[in-house]
Amino acid sequence: MDKQNLFDKYGGVPTIKAILEKFYKDLLSLRWTRKMFVNVNMDKLILHQIQFVSFAMGKPESEFDDKRLREGHAGLGITEAQF
Ligand code: HEM
């Protein structure tokens, strides 16, 4: 039990998906974020984000390269403070 990863412990993809949907709903209700997501396919973004969070929570046999995170945000003009 104590060796269980956080991904399985908290219910895997369904839990992460529900939290991310709420997260982006709240995020996009803020004025300063909206313009950054106008041309973004949110369904696709949430799928990618599920992969990232699953990996970060220790899902077995998953991976998410730092390069993908860097390239995904390149050219968006995101400041340190926003991060
Ligand atoms: C801890 C900080 C953050 C993490 C872990 C994170 C994670 C991610 C992930 C996993 C993706 C999907 C990458 C892919 O398509 O493979 C993504 C895309 C994106 N993120 Fe972030 N993000 C962070 C901060 C931010 C901030 C501060 C903003 C802007 C306010 C932002 C805006 C975006 C946008 C607009 C995309 C979509 C890019 C596209 O599909 O063209 N992110 N992020």
Coordinates of C-alpha atoms and ligand atoms in Angstrom, one line a residue:
M1 CA 0.0 0.0 0.0
D2 CA 2.7 2.5 0.9
K3 CA 4.4 1.8 -2.4
Q4 CA 1.4 2.8 -4.4
N5 CA 2.0 5.7 -6.7
L6 CA -0.1 8.9 -6.4
F7 CA -1.6 8.3 -9.8
D8 CA -3.3 5.1 -8.7
K9 CA -3.9 6.2 -5.1
Y10 CA -6.1 9.1 -6.3
G11 CA -8.1 7.3 -8.9
G12 CA -6.0 7.7 -12.1
V13 CA -7.2 9.4 -15.3
P14 CA -10.9 10.1 -14.3
T15 CA -9.8 12.1 -11.3
I16 CA -7.1 14.0 -13.1
K17 CA -9.4 14.8 -16.0
A18 CA -12.2 16.1 -13.7
I19 CA -9.7 18.4 -11.8
L20 CA -8.1 19.7 -15.0
E21 CA -11.5 20.5 -16.5
K22 CA -12.3 22.5 -13.4
F23 CA -8.9 24.1 -13.4
Y24 CA -9.1 25.3 -17.0
K25 CA -12.7 26.5 -16.5
D26 CA -11.4 28.7 -13.6
L27 CA -8.3 29.7 -15.4
L28 CA -10.2 30.9 -18.5
S29 CA -12.5 33.0 -16.4
L30 CA -9.5 35.3 -15.6
R31 CA -9.1 38.2 -18.0
W32 CA -5.3 38.0 -18.3
T33 CA -5.3 34.3 -19.4
R34 CA -8.0 34.4 -22.0
K35 CA -6.0 35.9 -24.8
M36 CA -3.3 33.2 -24.4
F37 CA -5.8 30.4 -25.1
V38 CA -7.8 31.9 -28.0
N39 CA -6.3 29.7 -30.7
V40 CA -5.8 26.6 -28.5
N41 CA -7.8 23.4 -29.0
M42 CA -8.7 22.9 -25.3
D43 CA -9.8 19.3 -25.7
K44 CA -6.4 18.5 -27.1
L45 CA -4.6 20.6 -24.4
I46 CA -6.5 18.8 -21.6
L47 CA -5.5 15.4 -23.1
H48 CA -1.9 16.5 -23.2
Q49 CA -2.1 17.9 -19.7
I50 CA -3.6 14.5 -18.5
Q51 CA -0.5 12.8 -19.9
F52 CA 1.8 15.3 -18.1
V53 CA 0.0 15.1 -14.7
S54 CA -0.3 11.3 -14.9
F55 CA 3.5 11.1 -15.5
A56 CA 4.2 13.6 -12.7
M57 CA 2.0 11.5 -10.3
G58 CA 4.0 8.4 -11.0
K59 CA 1.8 6.6 -13.5
P60 CA 3.8 3.4 -14.4
E61 CA 5.3 3.2 -17.9
S62 CA 4.5 6.8 -18.7
E63 CA 6.9 9.6 -19.8
F64 CA 6.8 13.3 -20.5
D65 CA 9.8 15.0 -21.9
D66 CA 10.9 18.4 -20.6
K67 CA 11.5 19.4 -24.2
R68 CA 7.8 19.0 -24.9
L69 CA 6.9 21.4 -22.1
R70 CA 9.5 23.9 -23.4
E71 CA 8.3 23.7 -27.0
G72 CA 4.6 23.8 -26.0
H73 CA 5.1 27.2 -24.4
A74 CA 7.7 28.7 -26.7
G75 CA 6.7 32.0 -28.3
L76 CA 3.7 32.5 -26.0
G77 CA 5.4 35.4 -24.2
I78 CA 4.7 33.8 -20.7
T79 CA 6.5 35.7 -18.0
E80 CA 8.2 34.2 -14.9
A81 CA 5.5 35.8 -12.7
Q82 CA 2.7 34.2 -14.7
F83 CA 4.4 30.8 -14.3
Ligands
HEM1 C1 3.7 24.8 -14.0 C2 3.4 25.5 -15.1 C3 2.8 24.8 -16.3 C4 2.7 23.5 -16.7 C5 3.2 22.3 -15.9 C6 2.1 23.5 -18.0 C7 1.8 22.3 -18.7 C8 1.4 22.3 -20.0 C9 1.3 21.1 -20.9 C10 1.6 19.7 -20.4 C11 0.9 21.5 -22.1 C12 0.6 20.6 -23.3 C13 1.9 20.5 -24.1 C14 1.7 19.6 -25.3 O1 0.9 20.0 -26.2 O2 2.4 18.6 -25.4 C15 0.7 23.0 -22.1 C16 0.3 23.7 -23.1 C17 0.0 25.1 -23.0 N1 0.2 25.9 -21.9 FE1 1.0 25.3 -20.2 N2 1.8 24.8 -18.4 C18 2.2 25.6 -17.4 C19 2.1 27.0 -17.4 C20 1.5 27.7 -18.3 C21 1.2 29.2 -18.2 C22 1.6 30.1 -17.1 C23 0.5 29.5 -19.4 C24 0.0 30.8 -19.8 C25 -0.6 31.7 -19.0 C26 0.4 28.3 -20.2 C27 -0.2 28.2 -21.4 C28 -0.3 27.1 -22.2 C29 -0.8 27.1 -23.5 C30 -1.5 28.4 -24.2 C31 -0.7 25.9 -24.0 C32 -1.1 25.3 -25.4 C33 -0.1 25.4 -26.5 C34 -0.6 25.0 -27.8 O3 -1.3 23.9 -27.8 O4 -0.4 25.6 -28.8 N3 1.0 27.3 -19.5 N4 1.0 23.4 -20.8

